[in-house]
Coordinates of C-alpha atoms and ligand atoms in Angstrom, one line a residue:
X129 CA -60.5 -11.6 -91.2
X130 CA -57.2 -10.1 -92.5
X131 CA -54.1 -9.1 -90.9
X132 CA -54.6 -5.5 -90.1
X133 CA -51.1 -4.5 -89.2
X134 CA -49.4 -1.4 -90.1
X135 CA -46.2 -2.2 -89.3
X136 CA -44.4 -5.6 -89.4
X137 CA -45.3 -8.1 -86.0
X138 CA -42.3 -10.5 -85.0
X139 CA -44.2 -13.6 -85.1
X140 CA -43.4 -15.2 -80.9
X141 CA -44.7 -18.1 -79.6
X142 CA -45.4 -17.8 -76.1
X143 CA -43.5 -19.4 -73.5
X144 CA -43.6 -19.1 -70.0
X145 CA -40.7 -18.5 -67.8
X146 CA -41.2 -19.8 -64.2
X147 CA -39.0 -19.8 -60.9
X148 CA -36.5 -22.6 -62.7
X149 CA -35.6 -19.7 -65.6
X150 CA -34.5 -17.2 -63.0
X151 CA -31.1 -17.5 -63.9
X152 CA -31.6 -17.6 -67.6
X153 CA -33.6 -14.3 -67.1
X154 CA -30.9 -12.8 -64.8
X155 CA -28.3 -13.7 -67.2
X156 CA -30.6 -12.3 -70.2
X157 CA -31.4 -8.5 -68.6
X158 CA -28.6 -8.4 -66.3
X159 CA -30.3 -8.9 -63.3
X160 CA -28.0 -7.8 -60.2
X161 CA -26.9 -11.0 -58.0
X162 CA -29.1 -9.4 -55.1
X163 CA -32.4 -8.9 -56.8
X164 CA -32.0 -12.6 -58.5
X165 CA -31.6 -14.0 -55.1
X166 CA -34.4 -12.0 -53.9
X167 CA -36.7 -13.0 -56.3
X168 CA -35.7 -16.5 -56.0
X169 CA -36.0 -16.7 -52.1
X170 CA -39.8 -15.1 -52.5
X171 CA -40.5 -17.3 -55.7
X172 CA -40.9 -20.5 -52.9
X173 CA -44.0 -18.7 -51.5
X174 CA -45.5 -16.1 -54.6
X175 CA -46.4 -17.7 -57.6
X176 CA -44.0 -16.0 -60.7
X177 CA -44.6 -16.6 -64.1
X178 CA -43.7 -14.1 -66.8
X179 CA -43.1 -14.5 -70.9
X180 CA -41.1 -12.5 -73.4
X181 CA -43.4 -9.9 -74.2
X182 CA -43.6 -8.6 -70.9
X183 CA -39.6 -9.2 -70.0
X184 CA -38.8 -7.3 -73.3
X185 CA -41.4 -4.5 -74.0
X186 CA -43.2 -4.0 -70.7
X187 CA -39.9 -3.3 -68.0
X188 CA -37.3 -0.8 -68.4
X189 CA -33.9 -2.7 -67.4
X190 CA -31.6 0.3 -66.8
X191 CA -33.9 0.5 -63.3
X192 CA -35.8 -2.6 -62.8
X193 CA -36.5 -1.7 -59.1
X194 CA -38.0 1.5 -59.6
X195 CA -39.8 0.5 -62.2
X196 CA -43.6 -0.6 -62.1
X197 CA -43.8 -3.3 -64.4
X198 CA -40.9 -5.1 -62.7
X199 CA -42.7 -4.7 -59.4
X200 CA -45.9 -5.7 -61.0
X201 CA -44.5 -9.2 -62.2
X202 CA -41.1 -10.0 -59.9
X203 CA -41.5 -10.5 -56.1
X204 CA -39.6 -8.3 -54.4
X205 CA -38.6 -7.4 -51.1
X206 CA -41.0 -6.2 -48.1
X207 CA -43.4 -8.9 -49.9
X208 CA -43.2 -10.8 -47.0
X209 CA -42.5 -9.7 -43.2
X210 CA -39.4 -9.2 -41.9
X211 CA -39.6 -12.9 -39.9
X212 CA -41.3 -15.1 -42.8
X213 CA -38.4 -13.8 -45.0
X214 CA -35.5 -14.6 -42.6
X215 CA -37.1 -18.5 -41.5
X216 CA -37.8 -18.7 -45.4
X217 CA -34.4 -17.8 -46.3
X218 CA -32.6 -19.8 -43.4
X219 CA -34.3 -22.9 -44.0
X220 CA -33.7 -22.6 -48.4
X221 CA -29.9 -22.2 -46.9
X222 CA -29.8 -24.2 -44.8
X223 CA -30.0 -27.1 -47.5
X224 CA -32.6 -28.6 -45.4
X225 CA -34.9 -31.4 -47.4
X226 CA -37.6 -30.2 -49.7
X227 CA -40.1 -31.2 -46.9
X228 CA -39.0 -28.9 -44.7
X229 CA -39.0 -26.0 -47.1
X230 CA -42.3 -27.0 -47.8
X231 CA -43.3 -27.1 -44.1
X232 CA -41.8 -23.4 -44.0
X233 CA -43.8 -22.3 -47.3
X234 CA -47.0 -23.6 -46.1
X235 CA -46.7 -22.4 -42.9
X236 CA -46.0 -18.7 -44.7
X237 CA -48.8 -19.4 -47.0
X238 CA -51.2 -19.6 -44.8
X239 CA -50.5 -16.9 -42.7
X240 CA -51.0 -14.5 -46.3
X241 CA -55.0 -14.9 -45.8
X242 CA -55.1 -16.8 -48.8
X243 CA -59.0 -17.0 -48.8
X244 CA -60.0 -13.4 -48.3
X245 CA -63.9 -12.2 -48.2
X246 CA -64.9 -15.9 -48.5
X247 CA -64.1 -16.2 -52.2
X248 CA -64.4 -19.6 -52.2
X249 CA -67.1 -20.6 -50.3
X250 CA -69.8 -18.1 -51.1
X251 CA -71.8 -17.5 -53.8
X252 CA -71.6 -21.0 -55.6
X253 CA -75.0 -21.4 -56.7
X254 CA -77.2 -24.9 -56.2
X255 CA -78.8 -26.1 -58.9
X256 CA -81.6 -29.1 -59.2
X257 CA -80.2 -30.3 -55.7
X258 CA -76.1 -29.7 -56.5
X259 CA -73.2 -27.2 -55.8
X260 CA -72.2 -25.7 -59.3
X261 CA -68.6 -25.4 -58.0
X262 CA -66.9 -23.0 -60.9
X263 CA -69.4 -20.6 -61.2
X264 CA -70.9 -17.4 -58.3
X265 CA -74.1 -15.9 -58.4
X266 CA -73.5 -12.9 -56.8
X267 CA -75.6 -10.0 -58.5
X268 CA -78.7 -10.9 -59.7
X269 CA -77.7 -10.0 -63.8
X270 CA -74.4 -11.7 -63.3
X271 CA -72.9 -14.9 -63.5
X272 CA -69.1 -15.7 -63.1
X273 CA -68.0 -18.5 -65.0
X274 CA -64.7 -20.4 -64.4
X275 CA -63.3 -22.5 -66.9
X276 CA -61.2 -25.3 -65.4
X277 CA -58.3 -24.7 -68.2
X278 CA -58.8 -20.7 -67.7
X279 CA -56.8 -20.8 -63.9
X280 CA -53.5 -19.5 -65.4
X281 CA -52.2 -15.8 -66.5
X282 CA -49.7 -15.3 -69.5
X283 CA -47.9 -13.9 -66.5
X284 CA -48.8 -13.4 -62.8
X285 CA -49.7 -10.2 -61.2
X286 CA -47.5 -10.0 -57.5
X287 CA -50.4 -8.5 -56.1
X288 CA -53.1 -10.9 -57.3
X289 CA -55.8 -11.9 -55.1
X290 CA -56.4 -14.9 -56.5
X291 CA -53.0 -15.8 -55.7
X292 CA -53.6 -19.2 -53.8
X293 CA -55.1 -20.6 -57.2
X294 CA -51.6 -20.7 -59.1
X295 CA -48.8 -22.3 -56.1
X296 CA -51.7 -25.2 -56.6
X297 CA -54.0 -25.3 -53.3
X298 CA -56.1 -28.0 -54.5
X299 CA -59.6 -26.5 -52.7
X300 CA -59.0 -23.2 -54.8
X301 CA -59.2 -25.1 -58.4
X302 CA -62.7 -25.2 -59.1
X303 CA -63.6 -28.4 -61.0
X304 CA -65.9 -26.2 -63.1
X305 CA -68.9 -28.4 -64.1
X306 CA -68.8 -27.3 -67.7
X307 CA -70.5 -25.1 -70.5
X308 CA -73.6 -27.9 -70.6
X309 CA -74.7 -27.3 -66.7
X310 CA -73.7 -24.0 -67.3
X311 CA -76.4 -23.5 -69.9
X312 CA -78.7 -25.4 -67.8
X313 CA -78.8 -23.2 -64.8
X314 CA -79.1 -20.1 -67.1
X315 CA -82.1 -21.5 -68.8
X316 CA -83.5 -21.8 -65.2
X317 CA -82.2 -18.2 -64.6
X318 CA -83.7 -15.7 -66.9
X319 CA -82.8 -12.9 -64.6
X320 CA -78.7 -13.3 -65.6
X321 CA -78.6 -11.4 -68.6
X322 CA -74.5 -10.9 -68.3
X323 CA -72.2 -14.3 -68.1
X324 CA -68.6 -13.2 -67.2
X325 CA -65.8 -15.8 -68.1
X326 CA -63.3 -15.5 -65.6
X327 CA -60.3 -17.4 -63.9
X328 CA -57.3 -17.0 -64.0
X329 CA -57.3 -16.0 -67.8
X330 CA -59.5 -17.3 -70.0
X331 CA -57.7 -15.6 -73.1
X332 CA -54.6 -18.0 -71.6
X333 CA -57.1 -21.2 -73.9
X334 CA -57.2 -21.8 -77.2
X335 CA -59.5 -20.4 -79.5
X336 CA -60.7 -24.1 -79.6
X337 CA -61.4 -24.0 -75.9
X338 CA -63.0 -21.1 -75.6
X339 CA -65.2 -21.7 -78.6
X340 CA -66.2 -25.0 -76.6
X341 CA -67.3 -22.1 -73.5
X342 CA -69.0 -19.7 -75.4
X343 CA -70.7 -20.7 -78.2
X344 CA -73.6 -22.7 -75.9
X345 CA -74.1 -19.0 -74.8
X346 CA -75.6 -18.7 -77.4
X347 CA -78.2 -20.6 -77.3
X348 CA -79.6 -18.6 -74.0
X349 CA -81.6 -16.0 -75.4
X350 CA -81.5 -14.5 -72.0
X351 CA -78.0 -13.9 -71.9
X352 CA -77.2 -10.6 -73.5
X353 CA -73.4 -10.0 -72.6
X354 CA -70.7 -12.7 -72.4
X355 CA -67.8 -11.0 -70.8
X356 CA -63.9 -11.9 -70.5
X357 CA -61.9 -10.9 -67.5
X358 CA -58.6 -10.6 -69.0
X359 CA -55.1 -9.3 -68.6
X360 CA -53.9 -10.7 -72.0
X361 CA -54.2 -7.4 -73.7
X362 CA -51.4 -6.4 -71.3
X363 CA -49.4 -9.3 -71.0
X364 CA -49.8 -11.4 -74.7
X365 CA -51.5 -9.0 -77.4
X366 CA -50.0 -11.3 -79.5
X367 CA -53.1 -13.3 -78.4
X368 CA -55.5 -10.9 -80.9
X369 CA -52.5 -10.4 -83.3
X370 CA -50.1 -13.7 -84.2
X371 CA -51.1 -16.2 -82.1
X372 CA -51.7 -19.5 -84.5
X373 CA -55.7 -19.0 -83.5
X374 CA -56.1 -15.4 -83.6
X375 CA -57.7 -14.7 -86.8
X376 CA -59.9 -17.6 -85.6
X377 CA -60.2 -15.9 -82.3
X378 CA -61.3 -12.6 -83.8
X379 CA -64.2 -14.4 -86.2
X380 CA -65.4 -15.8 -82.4
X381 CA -66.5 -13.0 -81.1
X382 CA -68.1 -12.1 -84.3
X383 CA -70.2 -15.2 -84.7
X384 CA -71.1 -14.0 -81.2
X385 CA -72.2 -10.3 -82.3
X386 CA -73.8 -11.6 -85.1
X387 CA -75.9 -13.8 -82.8
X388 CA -76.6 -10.8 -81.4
X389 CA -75.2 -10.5 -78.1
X390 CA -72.7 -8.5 -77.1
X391 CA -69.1 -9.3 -76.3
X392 CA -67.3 -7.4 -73.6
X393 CA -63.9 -7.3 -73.3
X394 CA -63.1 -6.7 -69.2
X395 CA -59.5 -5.5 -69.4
X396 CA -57.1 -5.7 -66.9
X397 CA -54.7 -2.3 -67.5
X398 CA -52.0 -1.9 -64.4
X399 CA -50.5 0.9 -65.9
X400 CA -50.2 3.1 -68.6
X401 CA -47.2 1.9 -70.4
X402 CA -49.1 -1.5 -70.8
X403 CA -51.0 0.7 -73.5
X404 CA -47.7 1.9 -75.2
X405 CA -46.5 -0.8 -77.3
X406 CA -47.4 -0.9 -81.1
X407 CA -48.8 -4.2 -80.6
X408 CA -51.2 -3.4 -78.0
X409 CA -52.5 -1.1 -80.1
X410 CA -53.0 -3.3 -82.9
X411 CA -54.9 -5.7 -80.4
X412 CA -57.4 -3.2 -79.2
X413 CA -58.2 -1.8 -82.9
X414 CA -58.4 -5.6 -84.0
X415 CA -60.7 -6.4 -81.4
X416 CA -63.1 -3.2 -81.5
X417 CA -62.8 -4.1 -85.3
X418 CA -65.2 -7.3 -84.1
X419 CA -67.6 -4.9 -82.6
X420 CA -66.7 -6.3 -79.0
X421 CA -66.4 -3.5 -76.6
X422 CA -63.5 -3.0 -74.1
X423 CA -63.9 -2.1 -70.7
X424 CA -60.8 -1.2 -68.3
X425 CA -60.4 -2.0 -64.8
X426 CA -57.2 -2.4 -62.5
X427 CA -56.8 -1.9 -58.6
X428 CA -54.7 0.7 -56.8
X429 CA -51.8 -0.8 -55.3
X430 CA -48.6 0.9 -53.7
X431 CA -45.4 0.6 -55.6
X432 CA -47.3 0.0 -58.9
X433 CA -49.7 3.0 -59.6
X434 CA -50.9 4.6 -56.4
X435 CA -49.9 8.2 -58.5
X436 CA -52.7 10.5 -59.7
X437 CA -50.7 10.9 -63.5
X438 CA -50.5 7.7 -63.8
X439 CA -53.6 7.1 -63.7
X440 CA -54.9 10.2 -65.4
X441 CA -52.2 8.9 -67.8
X442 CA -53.9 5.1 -67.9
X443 CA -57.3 6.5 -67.9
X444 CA -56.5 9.2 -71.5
X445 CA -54.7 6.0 -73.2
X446 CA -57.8 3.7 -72.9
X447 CA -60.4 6.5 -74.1
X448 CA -57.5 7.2 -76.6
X449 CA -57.4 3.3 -77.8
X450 CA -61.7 3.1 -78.1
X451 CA -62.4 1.4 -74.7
X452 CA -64.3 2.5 -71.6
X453 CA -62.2 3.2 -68.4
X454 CA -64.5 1.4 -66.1
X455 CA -63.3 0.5 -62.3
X456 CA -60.5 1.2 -60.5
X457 CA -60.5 -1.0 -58.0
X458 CA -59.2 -1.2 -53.8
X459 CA -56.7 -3.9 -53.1
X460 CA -58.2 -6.8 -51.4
X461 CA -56.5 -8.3 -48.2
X462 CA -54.6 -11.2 -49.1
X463 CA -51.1 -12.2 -49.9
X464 CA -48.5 -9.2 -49.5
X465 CA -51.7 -7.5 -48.6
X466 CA -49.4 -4.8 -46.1
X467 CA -46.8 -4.4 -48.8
X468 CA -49.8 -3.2 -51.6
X469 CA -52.1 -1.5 -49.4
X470 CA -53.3 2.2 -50.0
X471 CA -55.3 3.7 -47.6
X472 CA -58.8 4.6 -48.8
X473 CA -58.4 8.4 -47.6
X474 CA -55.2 8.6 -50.0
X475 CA -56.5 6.7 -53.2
X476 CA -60.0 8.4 -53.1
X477 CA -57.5 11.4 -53.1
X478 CA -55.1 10.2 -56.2
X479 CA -58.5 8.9 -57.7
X480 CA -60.4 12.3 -57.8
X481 CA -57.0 14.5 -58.6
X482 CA -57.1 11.9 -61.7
X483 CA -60.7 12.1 -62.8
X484 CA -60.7 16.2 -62.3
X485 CA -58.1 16.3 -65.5
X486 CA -59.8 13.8 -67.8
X487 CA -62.5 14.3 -70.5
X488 CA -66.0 13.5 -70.3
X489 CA -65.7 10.3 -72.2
X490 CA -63.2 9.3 -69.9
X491 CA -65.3 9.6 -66.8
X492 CA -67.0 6.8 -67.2
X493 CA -64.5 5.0 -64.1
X494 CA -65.9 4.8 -60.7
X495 CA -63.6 4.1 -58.3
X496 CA -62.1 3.7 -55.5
X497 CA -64.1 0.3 -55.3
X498 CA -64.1 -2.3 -52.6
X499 CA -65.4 -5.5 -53.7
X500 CA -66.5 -7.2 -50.5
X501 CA -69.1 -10.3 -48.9
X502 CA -71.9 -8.0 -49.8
X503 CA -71.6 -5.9 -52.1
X504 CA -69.4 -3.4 -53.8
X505 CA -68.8 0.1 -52.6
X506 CA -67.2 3.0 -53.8
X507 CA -65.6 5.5 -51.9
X508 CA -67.3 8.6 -53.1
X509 CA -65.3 11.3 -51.2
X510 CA -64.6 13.1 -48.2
X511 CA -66.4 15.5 -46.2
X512 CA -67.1 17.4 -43.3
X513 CA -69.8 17.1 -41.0
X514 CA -71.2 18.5 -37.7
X515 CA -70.0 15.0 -36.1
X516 CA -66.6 15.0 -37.8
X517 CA -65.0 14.4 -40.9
X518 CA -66.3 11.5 -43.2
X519 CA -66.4 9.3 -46.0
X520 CA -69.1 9.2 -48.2
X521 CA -69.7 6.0 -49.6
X522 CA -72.5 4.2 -51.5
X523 CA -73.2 0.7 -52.7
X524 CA -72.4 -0.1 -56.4
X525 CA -73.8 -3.4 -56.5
X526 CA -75.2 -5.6 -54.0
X527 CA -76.5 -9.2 -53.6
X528 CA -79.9 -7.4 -52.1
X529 CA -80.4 -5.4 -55.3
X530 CA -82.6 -2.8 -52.6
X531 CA -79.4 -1.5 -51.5
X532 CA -77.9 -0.7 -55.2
X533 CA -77.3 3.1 -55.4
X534 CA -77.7 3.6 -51.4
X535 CA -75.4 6.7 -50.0
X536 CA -73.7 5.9 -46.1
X537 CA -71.3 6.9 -44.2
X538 CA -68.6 6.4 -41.9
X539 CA -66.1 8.0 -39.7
X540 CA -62.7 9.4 -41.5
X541 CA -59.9 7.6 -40.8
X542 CA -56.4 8.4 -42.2
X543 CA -54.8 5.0 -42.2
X544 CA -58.1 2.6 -42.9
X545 CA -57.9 1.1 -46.5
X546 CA -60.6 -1.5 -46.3
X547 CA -64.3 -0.6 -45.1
X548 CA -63.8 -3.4 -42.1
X549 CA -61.5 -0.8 -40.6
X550 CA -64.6 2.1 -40.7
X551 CA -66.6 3.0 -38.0
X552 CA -70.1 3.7 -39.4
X553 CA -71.9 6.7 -39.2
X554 CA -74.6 6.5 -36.4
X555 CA -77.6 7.1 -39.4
X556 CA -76.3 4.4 -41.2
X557 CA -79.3 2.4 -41.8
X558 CA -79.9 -1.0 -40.4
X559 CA -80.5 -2.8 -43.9
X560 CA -77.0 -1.0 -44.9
X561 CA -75.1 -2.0 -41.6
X562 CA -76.4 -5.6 -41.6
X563 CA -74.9 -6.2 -45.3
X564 CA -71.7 -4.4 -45.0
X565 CA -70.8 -5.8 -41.9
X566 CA -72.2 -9.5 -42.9
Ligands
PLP207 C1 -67.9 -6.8 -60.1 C2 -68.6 -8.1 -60.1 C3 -69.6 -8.4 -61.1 C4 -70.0 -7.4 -62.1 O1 -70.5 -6.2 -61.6 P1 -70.7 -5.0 -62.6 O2 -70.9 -3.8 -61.7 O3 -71.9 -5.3 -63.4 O4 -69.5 -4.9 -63.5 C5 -70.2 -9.6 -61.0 N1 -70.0 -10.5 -60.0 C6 -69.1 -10.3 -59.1 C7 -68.8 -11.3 -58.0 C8 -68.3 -9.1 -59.1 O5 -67.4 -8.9 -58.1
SF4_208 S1 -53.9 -11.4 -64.5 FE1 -55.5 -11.3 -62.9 S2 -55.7 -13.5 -62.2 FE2 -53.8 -13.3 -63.4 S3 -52.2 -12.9 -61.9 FE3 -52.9 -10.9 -62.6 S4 -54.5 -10.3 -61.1 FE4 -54.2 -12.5 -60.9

């Protein structure tokens, strides 16, 4: 494939910048004294990781607080509670020895519900008599898929779930057993016709790698859809455009199409001026020019994009670039979980004053979507009923494919933003109850 570029690409290698290059970035974008300690205090508990691209075309510098990118990638303050931050800062002051900073980090840590919804411990299938750790089998047409060298970002998110991954708890690093017992357990498993490659990010491998992944897909004539859970678009276009492997990453999914499955791109978009930058645009039309398909999905968090433009904004821009807004998703409770939370009653508000402005094509999102132990469930709106007012919810996709598509409800509540904080309705049926409460 050739270069497609209408307009000149300075060729960057990446490079990640980590909590040692705090200073070098503060001395780079004139970060104020205050913010750089800030961000070096909370840097001992959050991961950080962020790279040029993001640093130079994603955040506006004249007001790094206000603005979202910043927040999106730099810890910042009200991260942590008001305690955790004053025994963090003490003791990094204090000039107390590394193992008592840890001691104070861990302790932190763990308080952040670092596991939430049982990540980690359900859903990993067994296989001729063994735990598959690195894949879940949650929805019957869907695998996950976890390459081991896939458990890193081209920059981290503040409000990632998967946080406890990245400051290196060893339980959270699946040992992923491989592409060959991969291809094994779909051969047993006709019924998965989607695989979805996940992490981390798996765009953060070489094309090499990756190739290594995919291409035994291919021999599965089951699987239909190999799928890629990626914020690379946002954070490292340069991954589709001027990497050294990018031409060779473009012919990949190809090969793939031409084998005749489909490749879905599952993009992670934050916010819409992730999509304004020449070279994101040259990723997207360089990767639809594969025939892969892009699909968009990002949660609501506070501070970042819990605004109806912005997402009406977000939603416009991805029909605009060719790909398919797809979920927008609730955030999950873990990490700064207090700092990022929107209650449900207010982003099923933002969400529908979005969606009412957007084109047909566009509203193909569904949204706001919790993904919990059972299933996942979308708040569908707000109404009123003899008993009171409510939310109407119904399941998107469950591990008891019976319930898919099943309308409940449950008591309205201004403040809840996760459906363990609803009371169900009394005619909430006992199949429904049982899994949503499981
Ligand atoms: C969301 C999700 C999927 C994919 O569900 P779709 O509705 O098909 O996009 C698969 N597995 C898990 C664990 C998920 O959370
Ligand atoms: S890109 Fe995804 S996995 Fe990586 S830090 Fe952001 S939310 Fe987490």
């Amino acid at each position: 494939m050739t270069l497609m570029l209408d307009h000149p690409v300075a060729v960057t290698r990446f490079r990640a910048f980590g909590p040692r290059q705090i200073d070098d970035i503060a001395g780079r974008y004139g970060l104020r004294p205050d913010l750089r300690e800030e961000i070096a205090l909370l840097a001992h508990v959050f991961p950080f990781r962020v790279n040029e691209y993001v640093l130079d075309h994603l955040i506006d510098w004249t007001r790094p607080e206000e603005d979202p990118m910043f927040r999106l990638v730099f810890p910042q303050r009200g991260m942590l509670s008001a305690e955790d931050e004053q025994a963090l800062a003490a003791v990094v002051h204090s000039g107390s020895a590394a193992r008592e900073v840890a001691a104070v980090v861990a302790r932190i840590r763990a308080g952040l519900n670092p596991h939430p919804s049982g990540q980690r411990e359900y859903n990993v299938p067994m296989h001729r008599g063994e735990r598959l750790p690195g894949l879940q089998h949650k929805y019957r047409e869907t695998v996950l898929y976890f390459p081991t060298q896939g458990q890193s970002c081209h920059s981290y998110c503040t409000y990632c779930f998967r946080w406890a991954q990245f400051v290196g708890d060893p339980a959270l690093r699946f040992a992923t057993p491989g592409p060959d017992r991969l291809v094994d357990y779909l051969r047993d498993h006709p019924e998965v016709s989607d695989v979805l490659v996940t992490g981390g990010d798996p765009m953060i491998m070489s094309t090499e790698r990756l190739r290594g992944h995919l291409e035994p897909l291919l021999d599965v004539p089951t699987v239909q859809t190999v799928r890629i859970g990626t914020k690379s678009l946002a954070y490292w276009p340069q991954r589709y455009v001027s990497d050294a492997d990018s031409d060779e990453l473009l012919r990949l999914f190809g090969r793939i199409i031409a084998a005749g499955k489909q490749v879905a791109v599952m993009a992670h978009f934050t916010h819409p001026c992730e999509l304004r930058t020449p070279l994101v645009a040259t990723a997207l039309r360089r990767i639809r020019s594969t025939g892969a398909v892009i699909y968009c999905q990002a949660p609501m968090v506070s501070h970042v994009n819990d605004q109806a433009d912005v997402w009406a904004e977000l939603w416009r821009a991805e029909l605009a670039a060719g790909a398919v807004p797809y979920y927008m998703f609730v955030e999950r409770d873990t990490g700064p979980y207090d700092y990022f939370k929107v209650p449900l009653a207010r982003a099923v508000e933002i969400f529908h004053a979005a969606y009412r402005t957007l084109p047909g094509l566009a509203r193909t999102v569904r949204g706001p979507v919790m993904s919990t132990t059972s299933g996942k469930v979308v708040v569908d709106g707000v109404e009123s009923h003899p008993d009171g007012r409510c939310f109407q919810l119904r399941m998107l996709q469950a591990r008891n494919p019976a319930l898919v598509g099943r309308p409940f409800r449950a008591q309205y509540h201004t403040g809840a933003a996760w459906l363990s904080e609803l009371e169900l309705a009394a005619d909430v049926p006992d199949d429904i109850r049982t899994a949503v409460r499981s």
